[in-house]
mmCIF file of C-alpha atoms in Angstrom:
data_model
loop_
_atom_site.group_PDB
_atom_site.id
_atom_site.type_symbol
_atom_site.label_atom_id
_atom_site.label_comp_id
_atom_site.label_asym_id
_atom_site.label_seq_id
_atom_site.Cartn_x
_atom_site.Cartn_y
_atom_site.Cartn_z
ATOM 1 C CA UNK A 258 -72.575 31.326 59.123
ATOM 2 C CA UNK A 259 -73.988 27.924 59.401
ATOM 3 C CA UNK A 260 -77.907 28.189 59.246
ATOM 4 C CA UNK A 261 -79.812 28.296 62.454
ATOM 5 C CA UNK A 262 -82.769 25.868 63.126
ATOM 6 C CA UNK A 263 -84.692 29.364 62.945
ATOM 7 C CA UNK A 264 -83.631 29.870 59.650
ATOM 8 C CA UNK A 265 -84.802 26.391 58.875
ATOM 9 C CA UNK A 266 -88.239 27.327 60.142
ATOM 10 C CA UNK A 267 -88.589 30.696 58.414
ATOM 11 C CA UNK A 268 -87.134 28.812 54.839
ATOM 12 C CA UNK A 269 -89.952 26.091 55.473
ATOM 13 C CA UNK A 270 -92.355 28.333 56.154
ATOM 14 C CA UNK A 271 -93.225 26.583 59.837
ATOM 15 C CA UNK A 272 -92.498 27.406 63.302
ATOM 16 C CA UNK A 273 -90.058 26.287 65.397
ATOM 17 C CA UNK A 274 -92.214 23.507 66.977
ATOM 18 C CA UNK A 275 -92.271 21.481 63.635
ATOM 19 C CA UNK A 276 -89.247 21.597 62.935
ATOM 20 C CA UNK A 277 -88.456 20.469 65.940
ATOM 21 C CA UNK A 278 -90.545 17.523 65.220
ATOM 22 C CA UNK A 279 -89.504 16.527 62.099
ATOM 23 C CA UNK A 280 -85.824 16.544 62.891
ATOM 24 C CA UNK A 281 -86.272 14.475 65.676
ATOM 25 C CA UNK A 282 -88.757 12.342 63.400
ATOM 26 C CA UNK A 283 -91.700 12.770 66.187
ATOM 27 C CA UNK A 284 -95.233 11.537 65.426
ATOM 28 C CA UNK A 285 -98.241 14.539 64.073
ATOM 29 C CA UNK A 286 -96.126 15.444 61.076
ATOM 30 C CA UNK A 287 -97.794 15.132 57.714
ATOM 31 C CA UNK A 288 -96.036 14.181 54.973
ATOM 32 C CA UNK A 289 -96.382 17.481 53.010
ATOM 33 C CA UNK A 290 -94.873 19.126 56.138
ATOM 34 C CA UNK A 291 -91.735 16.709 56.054
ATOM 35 C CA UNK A 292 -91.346 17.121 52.829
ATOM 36 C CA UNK A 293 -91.131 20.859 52.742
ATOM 37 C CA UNK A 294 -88.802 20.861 55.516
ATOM 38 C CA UNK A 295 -86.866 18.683 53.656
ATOM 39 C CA UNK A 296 -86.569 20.705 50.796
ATOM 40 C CA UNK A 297 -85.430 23.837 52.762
ATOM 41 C CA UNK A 298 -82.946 21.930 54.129
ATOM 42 C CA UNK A 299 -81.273 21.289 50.824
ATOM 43 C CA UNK A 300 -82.113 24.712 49.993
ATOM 44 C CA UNK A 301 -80.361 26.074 53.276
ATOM 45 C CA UNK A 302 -77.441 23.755 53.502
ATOM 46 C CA UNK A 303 -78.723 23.414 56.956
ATOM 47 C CA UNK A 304 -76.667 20.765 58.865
ATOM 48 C CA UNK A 305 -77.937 19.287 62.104
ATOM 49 C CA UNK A 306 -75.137 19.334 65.109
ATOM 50 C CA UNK A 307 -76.128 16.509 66.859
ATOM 51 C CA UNK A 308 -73.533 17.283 69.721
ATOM 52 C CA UNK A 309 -75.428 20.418 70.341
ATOM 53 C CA UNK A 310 -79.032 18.924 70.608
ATOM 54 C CA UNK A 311 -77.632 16.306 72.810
ATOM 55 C CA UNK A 312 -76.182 18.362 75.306
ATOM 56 C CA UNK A 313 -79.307 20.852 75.275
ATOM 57 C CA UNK A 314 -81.585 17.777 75.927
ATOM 58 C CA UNK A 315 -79.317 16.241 78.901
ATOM 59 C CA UNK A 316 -79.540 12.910 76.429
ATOM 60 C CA UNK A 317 -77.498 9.757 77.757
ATOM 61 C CA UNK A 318 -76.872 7.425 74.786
ATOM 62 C CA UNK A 319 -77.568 3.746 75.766
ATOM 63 C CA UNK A 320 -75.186 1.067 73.750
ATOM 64 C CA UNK A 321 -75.207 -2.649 74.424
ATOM 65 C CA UNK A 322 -72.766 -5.741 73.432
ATOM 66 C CA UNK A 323 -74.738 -8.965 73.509
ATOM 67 C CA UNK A 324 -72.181 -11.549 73.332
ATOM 68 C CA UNK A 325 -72.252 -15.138 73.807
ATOM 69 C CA UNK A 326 -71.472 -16.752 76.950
ATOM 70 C CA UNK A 327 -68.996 -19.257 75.883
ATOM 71 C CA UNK A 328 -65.776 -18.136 75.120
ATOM 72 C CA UNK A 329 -61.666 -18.060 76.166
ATOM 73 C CA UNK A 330 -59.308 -15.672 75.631
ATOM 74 C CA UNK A 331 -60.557 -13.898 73.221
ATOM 75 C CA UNK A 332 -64.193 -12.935 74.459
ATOM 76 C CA UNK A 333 -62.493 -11.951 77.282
ATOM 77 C CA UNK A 334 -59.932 -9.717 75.403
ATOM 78 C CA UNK A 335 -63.782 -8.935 73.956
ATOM 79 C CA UNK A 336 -65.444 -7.630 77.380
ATOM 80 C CA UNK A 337 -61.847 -5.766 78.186
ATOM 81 C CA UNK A 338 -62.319 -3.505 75.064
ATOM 82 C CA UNK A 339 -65.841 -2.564 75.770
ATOM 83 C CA UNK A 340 -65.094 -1.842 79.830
ATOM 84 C CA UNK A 341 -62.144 0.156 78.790
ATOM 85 C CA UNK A 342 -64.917 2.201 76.215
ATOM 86 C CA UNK A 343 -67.649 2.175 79.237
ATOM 87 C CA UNK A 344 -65.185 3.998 81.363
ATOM 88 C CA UNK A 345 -63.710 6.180 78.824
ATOM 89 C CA UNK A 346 -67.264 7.003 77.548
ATOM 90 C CA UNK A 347 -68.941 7.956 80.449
ATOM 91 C CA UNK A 348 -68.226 11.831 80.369
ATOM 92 C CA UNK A 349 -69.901 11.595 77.121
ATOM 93 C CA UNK A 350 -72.908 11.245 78.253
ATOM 94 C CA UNK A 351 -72.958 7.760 76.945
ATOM 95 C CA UNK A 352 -73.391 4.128 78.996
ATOM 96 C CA UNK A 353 -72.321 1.474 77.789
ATOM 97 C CA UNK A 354 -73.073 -2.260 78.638
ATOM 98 C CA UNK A 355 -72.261 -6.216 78.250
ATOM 99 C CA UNK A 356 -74.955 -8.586 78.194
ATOM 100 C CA UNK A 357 -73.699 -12.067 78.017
ATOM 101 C CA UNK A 358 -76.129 -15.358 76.664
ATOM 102 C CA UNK A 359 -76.145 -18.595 75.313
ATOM 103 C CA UNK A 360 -76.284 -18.285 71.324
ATOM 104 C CA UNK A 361 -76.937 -21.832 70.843
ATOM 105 C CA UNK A 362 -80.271 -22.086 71.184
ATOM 106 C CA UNK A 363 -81.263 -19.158 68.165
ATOM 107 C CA UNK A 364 -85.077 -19.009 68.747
ATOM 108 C CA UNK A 365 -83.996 -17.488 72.963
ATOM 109 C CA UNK A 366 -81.215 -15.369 71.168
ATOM 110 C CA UNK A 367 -84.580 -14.208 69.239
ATOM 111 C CA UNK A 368 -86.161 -13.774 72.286
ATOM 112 C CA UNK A 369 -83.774 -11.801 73.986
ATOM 113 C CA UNK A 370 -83.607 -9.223 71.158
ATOM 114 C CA UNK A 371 -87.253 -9.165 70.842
ATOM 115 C CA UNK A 372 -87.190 -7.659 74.560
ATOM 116 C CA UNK A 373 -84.843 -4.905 73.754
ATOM 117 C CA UNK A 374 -86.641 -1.582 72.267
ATOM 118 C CA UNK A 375 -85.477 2.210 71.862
ATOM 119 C CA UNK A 376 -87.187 2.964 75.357
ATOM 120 C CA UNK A 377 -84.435 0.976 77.176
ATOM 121 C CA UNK A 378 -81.575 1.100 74.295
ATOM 122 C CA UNK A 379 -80.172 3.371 71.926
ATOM 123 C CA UNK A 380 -78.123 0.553 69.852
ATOM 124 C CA UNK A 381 -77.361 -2.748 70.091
ATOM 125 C CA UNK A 382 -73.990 -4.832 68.935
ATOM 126 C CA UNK A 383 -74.939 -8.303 68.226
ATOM 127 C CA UNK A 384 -72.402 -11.486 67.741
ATOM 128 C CA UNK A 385 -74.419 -14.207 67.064
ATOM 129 C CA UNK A 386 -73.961 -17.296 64.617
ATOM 130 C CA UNK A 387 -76.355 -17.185 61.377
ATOM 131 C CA UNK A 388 -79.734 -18.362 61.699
ATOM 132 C CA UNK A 389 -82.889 -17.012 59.986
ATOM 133 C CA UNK A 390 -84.557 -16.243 63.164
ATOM 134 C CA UNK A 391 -81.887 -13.788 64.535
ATOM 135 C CA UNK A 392 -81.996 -12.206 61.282
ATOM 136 C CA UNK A 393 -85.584 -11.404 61.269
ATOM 137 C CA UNK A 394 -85.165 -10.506 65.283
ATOM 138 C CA UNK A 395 -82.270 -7.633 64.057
ATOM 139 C CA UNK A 396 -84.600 -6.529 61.174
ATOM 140 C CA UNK A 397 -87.638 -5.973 63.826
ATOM 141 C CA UNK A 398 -84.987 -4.442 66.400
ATOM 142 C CA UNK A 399 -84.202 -2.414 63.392
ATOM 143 C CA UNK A 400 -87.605 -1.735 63.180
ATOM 144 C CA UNK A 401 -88.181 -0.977 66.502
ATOM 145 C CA UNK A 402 -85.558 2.123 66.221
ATOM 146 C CA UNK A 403 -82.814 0.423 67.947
ATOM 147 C CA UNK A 404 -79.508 0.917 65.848
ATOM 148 C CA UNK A 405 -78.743 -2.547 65.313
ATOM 149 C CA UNK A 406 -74.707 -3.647 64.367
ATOM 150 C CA UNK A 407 -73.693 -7.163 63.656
ATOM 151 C CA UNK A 408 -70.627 -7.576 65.686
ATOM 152 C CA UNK A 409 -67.783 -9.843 64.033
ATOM 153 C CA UNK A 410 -69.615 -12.639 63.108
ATOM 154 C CA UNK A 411 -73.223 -13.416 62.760
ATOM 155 C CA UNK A 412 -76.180 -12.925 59.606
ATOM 156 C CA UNK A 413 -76.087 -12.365 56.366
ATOM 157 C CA UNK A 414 -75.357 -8.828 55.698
ATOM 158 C CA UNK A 415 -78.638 -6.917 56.447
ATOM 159 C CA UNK A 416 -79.187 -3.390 54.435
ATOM 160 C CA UNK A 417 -81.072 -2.028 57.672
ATOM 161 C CA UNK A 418 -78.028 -3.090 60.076
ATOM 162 C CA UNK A 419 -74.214 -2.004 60.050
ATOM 163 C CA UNK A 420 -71.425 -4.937 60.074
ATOM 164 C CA UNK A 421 -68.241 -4.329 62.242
ATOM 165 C CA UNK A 422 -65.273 -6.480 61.150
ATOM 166 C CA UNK A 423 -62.848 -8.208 58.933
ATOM 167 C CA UNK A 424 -63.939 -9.714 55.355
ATOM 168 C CA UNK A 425 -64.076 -13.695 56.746
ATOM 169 C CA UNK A 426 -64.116 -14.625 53.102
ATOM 170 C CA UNK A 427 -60.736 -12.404 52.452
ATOM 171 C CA UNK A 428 -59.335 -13.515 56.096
ATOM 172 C CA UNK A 429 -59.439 -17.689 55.442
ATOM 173 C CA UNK A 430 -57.858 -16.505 52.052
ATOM 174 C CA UNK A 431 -54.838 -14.648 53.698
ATOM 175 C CA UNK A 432 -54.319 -17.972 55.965
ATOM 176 C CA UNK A 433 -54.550 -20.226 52.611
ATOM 177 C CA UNK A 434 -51.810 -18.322 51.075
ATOM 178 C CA UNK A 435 -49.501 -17.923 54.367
ATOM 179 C CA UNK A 436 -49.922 -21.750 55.153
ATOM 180 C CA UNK A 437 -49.386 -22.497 51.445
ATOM 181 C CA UNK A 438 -45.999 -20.477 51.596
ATOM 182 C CA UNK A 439 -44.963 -22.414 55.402
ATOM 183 C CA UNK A 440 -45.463 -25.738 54.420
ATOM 184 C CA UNK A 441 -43.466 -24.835 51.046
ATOM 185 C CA UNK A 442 -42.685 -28.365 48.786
ATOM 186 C CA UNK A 443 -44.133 -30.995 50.995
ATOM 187 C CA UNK A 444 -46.973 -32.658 50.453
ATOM 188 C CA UNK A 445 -50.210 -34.123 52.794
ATOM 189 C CA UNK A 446 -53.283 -33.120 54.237
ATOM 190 C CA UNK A 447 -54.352 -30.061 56.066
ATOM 191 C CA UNK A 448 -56.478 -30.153 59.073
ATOM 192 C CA UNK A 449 -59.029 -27.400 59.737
ATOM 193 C CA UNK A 450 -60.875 -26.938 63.076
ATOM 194 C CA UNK A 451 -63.300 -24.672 64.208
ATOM 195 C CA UNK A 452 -65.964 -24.469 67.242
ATOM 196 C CA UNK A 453 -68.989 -24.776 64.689
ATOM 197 C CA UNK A 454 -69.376 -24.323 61.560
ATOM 198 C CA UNK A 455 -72.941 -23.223 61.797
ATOM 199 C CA UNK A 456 -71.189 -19.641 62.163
ATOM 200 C CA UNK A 457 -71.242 -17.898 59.017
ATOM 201 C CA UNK A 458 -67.794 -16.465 59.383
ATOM 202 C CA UNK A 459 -66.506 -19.846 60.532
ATOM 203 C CA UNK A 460 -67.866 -20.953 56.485
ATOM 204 C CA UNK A 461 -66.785 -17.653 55.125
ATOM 205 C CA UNK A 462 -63.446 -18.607 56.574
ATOM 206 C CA UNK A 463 -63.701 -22.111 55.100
ATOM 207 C CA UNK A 464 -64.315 -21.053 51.601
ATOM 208 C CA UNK A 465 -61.910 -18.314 51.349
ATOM 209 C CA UNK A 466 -58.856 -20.824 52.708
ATOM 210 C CA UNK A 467 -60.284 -23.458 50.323
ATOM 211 C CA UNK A 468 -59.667 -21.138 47.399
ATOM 212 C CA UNK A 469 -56.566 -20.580 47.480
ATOM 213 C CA UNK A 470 -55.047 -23.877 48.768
ATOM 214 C CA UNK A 471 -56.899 -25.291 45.632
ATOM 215 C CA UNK A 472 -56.003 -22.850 43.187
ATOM 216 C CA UNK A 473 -52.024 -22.224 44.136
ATOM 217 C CA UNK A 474 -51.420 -25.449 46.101
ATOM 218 C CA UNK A 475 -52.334 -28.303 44.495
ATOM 219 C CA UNK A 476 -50.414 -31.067 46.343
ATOM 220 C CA UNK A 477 -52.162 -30.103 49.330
ATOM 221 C CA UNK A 478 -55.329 -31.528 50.430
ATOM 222 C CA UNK A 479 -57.797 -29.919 53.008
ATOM 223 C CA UNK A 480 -59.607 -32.261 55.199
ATOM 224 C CA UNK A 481 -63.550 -31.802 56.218
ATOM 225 C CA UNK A 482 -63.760 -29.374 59.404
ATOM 226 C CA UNK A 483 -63.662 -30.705 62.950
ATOM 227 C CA UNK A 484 -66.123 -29.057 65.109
ATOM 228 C CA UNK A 485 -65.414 -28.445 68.707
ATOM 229 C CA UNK A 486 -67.722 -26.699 69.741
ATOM 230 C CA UNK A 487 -65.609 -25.494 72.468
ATOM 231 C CA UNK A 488 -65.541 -28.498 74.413
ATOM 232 C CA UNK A 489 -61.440 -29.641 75.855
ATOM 233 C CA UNK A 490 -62.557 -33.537 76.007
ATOM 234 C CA UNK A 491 -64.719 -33.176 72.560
ATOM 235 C CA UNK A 492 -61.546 -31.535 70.931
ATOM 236 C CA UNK A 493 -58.942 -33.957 72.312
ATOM 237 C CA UNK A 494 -60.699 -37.221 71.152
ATOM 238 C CA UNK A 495 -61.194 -36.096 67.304
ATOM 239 C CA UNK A 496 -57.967 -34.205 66.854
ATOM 240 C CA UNK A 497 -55.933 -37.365 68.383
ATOM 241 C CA UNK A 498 -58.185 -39.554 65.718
ATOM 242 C CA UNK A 499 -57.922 -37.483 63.220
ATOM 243 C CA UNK A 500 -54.185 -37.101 63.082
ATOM 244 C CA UNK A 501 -53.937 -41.050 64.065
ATOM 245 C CA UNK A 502 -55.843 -41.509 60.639
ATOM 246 C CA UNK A 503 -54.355 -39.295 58.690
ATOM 247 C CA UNK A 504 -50.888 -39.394 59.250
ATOM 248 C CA UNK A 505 -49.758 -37.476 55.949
ATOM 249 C CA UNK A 506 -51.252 -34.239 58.215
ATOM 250 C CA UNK A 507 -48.469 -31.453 57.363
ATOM 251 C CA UNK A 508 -50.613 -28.685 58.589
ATOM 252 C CA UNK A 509 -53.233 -27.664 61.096
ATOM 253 C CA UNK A 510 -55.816 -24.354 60.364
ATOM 254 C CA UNK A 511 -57.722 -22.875 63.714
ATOM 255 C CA UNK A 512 -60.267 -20.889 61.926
ATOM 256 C CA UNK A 513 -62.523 -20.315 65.093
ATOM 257 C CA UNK A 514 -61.798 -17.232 67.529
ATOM 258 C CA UNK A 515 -60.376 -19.262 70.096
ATOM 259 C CA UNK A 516 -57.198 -21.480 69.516
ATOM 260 C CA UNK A 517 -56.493 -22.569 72.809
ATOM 261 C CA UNK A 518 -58.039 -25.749 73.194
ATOM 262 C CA UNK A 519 -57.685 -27.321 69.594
ATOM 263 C CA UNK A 520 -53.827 -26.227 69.832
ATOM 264 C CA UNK A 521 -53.305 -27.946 72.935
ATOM 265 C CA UNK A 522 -55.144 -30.617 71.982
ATOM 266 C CA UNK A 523 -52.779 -31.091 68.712
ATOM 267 C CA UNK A 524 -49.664 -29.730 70.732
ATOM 268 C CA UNK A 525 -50.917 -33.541 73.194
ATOM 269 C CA UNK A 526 -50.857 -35.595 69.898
ATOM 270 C CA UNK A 527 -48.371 -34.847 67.103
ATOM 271 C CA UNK A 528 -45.407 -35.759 68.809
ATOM 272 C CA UNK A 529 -42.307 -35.582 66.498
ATOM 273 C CA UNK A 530 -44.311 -34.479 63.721
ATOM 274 C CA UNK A 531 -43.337 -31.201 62.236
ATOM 275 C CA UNK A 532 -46.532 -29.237 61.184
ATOM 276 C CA UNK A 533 -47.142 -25.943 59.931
ATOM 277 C CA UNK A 534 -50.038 -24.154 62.183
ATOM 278 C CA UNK A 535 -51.434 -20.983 61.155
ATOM 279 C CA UNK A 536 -54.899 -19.560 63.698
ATOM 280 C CA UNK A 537 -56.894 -16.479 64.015
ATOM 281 C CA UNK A 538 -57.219 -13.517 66.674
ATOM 282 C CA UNK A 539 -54.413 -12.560 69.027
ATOM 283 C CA UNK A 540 -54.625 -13.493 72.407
ATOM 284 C CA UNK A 541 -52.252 -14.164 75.089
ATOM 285 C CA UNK A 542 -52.505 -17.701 73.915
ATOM 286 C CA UNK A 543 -51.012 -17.172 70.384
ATOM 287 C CA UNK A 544 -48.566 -14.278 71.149
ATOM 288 C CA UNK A 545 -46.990 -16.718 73.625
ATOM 289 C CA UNK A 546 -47.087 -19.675 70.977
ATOM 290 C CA UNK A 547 -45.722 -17.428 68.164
ATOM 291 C CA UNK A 548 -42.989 -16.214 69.975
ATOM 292 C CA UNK A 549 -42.678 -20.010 71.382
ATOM 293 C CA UNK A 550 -42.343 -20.907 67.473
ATOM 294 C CA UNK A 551 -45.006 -23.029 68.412
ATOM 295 C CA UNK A 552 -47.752 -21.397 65.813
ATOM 296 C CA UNK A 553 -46.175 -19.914 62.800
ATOM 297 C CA UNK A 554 -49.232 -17.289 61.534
ATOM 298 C CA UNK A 555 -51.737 -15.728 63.617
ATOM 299 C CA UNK A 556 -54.519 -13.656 61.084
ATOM 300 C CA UNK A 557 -56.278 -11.058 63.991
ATOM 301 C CA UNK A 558 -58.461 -8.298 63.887
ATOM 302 C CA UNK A 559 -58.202 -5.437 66.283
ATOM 303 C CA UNK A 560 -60.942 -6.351 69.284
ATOM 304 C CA UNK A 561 -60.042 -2.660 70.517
ATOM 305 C CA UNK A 562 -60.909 -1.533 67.147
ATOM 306 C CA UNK A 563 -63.640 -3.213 66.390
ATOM 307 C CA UNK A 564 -65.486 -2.539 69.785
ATOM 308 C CA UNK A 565 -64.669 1.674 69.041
ATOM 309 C CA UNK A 566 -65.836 1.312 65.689
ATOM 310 C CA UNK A 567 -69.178 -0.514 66.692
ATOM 311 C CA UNK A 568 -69.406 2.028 69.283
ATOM 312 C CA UNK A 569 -68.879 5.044 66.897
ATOM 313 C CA UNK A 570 -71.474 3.468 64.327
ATOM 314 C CA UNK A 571 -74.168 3.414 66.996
ATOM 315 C CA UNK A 572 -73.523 6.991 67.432
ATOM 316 C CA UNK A 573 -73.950 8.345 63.897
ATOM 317 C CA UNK A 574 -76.569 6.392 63.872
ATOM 318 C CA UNK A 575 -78.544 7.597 66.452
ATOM 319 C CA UNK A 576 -77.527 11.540 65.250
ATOM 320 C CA UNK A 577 -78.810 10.662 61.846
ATOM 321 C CA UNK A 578 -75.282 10.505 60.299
ATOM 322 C CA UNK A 579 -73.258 8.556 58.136
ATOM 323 C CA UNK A 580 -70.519 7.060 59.558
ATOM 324 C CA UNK A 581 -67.082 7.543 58.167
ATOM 325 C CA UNK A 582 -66.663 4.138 56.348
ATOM 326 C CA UNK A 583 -62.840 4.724 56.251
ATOM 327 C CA UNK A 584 -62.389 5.069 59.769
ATOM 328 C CA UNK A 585 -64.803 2.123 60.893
ATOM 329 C CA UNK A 586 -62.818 -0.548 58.150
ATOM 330 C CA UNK A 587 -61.385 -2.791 60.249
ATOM 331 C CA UNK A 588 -57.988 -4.220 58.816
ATOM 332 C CA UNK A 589 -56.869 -7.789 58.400
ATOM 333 C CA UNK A 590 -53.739 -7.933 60.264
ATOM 334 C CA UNK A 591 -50.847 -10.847 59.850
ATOM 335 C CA UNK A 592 -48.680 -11.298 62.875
ATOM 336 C CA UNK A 593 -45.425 -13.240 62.998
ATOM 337 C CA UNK A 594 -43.037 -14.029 65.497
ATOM 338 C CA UNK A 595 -40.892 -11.232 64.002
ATOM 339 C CA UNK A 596 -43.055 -8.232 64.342
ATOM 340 C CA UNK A 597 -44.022 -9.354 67.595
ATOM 341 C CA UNK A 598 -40.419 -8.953 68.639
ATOM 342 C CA UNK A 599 -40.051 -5.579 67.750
ATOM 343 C CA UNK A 600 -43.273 -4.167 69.289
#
């Protein structure tokens, strides 16, 4: 039989009481305590079940996605995933939340998390763009004992913080290749847009498709990134320019989240020109353009998944396990008009 948290005690030579504490890593433990508790535990194979202590302590796990308040289609695809996981979640005994704000300012996104601590939250999921004082904000949240994930985009990978989402370096790559193969013999000038490029996925994006269109596609040239920054007159006015100027443009690259306004603002300009356009995330803006032929390559990540994974991470986390790395990989998916079809 599985051992007991009294057999834990009796192996350690404590009571009850201390074991009690050390498992739930409570303060007036000395180290030479911990430490034999430890060691029965290896002793013991005694395994903690989390589920169990949860239940006995009426415990409500708190999670919270802070997301940015700008957005289209697919922050709201986004917020759908983690309402269906609030609703689906609540028998669980665990409440989940969105808290929307502006990421542009990244000493008030460092302000924000600075006000969260594990007396209000269990874990927080954080997509914000790369700046060093977010980073040090997650590492005091971290610090703090809030279970901190970075949420599709955001620092440098921290050791004391999980990352939920695709490999942006290995995701620009797989659009490199697929617009390589579109465009085929031709030769000219890729554009690439994005709503900033002070996102570290938007340059992780950037450097992967940059790779390979250098390395296997030499008579194509990539042009320097147009920045958005999510604004519909903004994006008209340099896309119409920049296609005026560089009229050798055989391809367009949306490496940003959100397609619809660069694509509509190239969709306003090109005319007659054929071009091969390749974007990222699926939305109800790119299924309709792929199956429109109006897009030829959409490169997505599951928002469903990602939210469930970010969800189950916070979990482990706060039970003191290991999450099952398999399970929480999210996949870099390649959709087409064709296997949207036959869905």
């Amino acid at each position: 039989m599985r051992p007991t948290t009294k057999d834990l005690a009796e192996a350690a030579g404590v009571s009850l009481a201390t074991v009690d504490r050390v498992l739930n890593e409570r303060p007036n433990v000395s180290n030479k305590v911990a430490t034999k508790v430890a060691e029965a535990i290896e002793r013991i194979g005694f395994v903690r079940n989390p589920a169990a202590v949860a239940l006995a302590r009426n415990k409500t796990y708190r999670f919270r996605f802070v997301l940015p308040t700008s957005g289209d289609q697919y922050l709201a695809e986004l917020i759908a995933r983690v309402t269906e996981a609030k609703e689906a979640l609540r028998a669980d005994s665990t409440e989940v939340e969105v808290a929307q704000i502006a990421m542009g300012d990244p000493h008030q996104v460092a302000k924000y998390l600075t006000g969260i601590d594990h007396d209000t939250m269990d874990g927080v999921a954080v997509m914000a763009p790369e700046s060093p004082q977010v980073r040090d904000a997650l590492v005091r949240l971290v610090e703090r004992g809030v279970k901190a994930v970075q949420f599709l985009s955001g620092q440098e990978r921290l050791e004391s913080a999980d990352y939920v989402g695709v490999d942006n370096f290995a995701a620009g790559a797989t659009a490199g290749k697929i617009a390589g193969r579109f465009i085929g013999g031709r030769s000219g000038k890729i554009m690439v847009v994005a709503e900033t490029m002070m996102a570290l996925d938007s340059i992780q994006r950037r450097l992967g498709f940059d790779s390979i269109i250098n390395a296997q596609f030499p008579h194509l040239e990539t042009l320097p990134s147009l920045e958005t920054y999510g604004d519909e007159k903004r994006a008209d006015l340099i896309i119409k320019r920049n296609l005026q100027h560089n009229p050798d443009t055989v391809a367009v690259y949306v490496l940003s989240s959100e397609a619809r306004v660069p694509l509509t603002a190239v969709w306003n300009t090109q005319g007659a020109r054929a071009l091969t356009i390749v974007a990222h995330e699926r939305t109800p803006f790119s299924e309709q353009a792929l199956m429109d032929d109006r897009i030829d390559a959409v490169i997505a990540q599951d928002p469903g998944h990602a939210v469930r994974s970010a969800l189950r991470i916070m979990r482990a986390r706060s039970d003191h396990r290991e999450p099952l790395a398999s399970q929480e990989r999210i996949r870099i998916e390649v959709l087409l008009k064709e296997n949207l079809q036959f869905e």
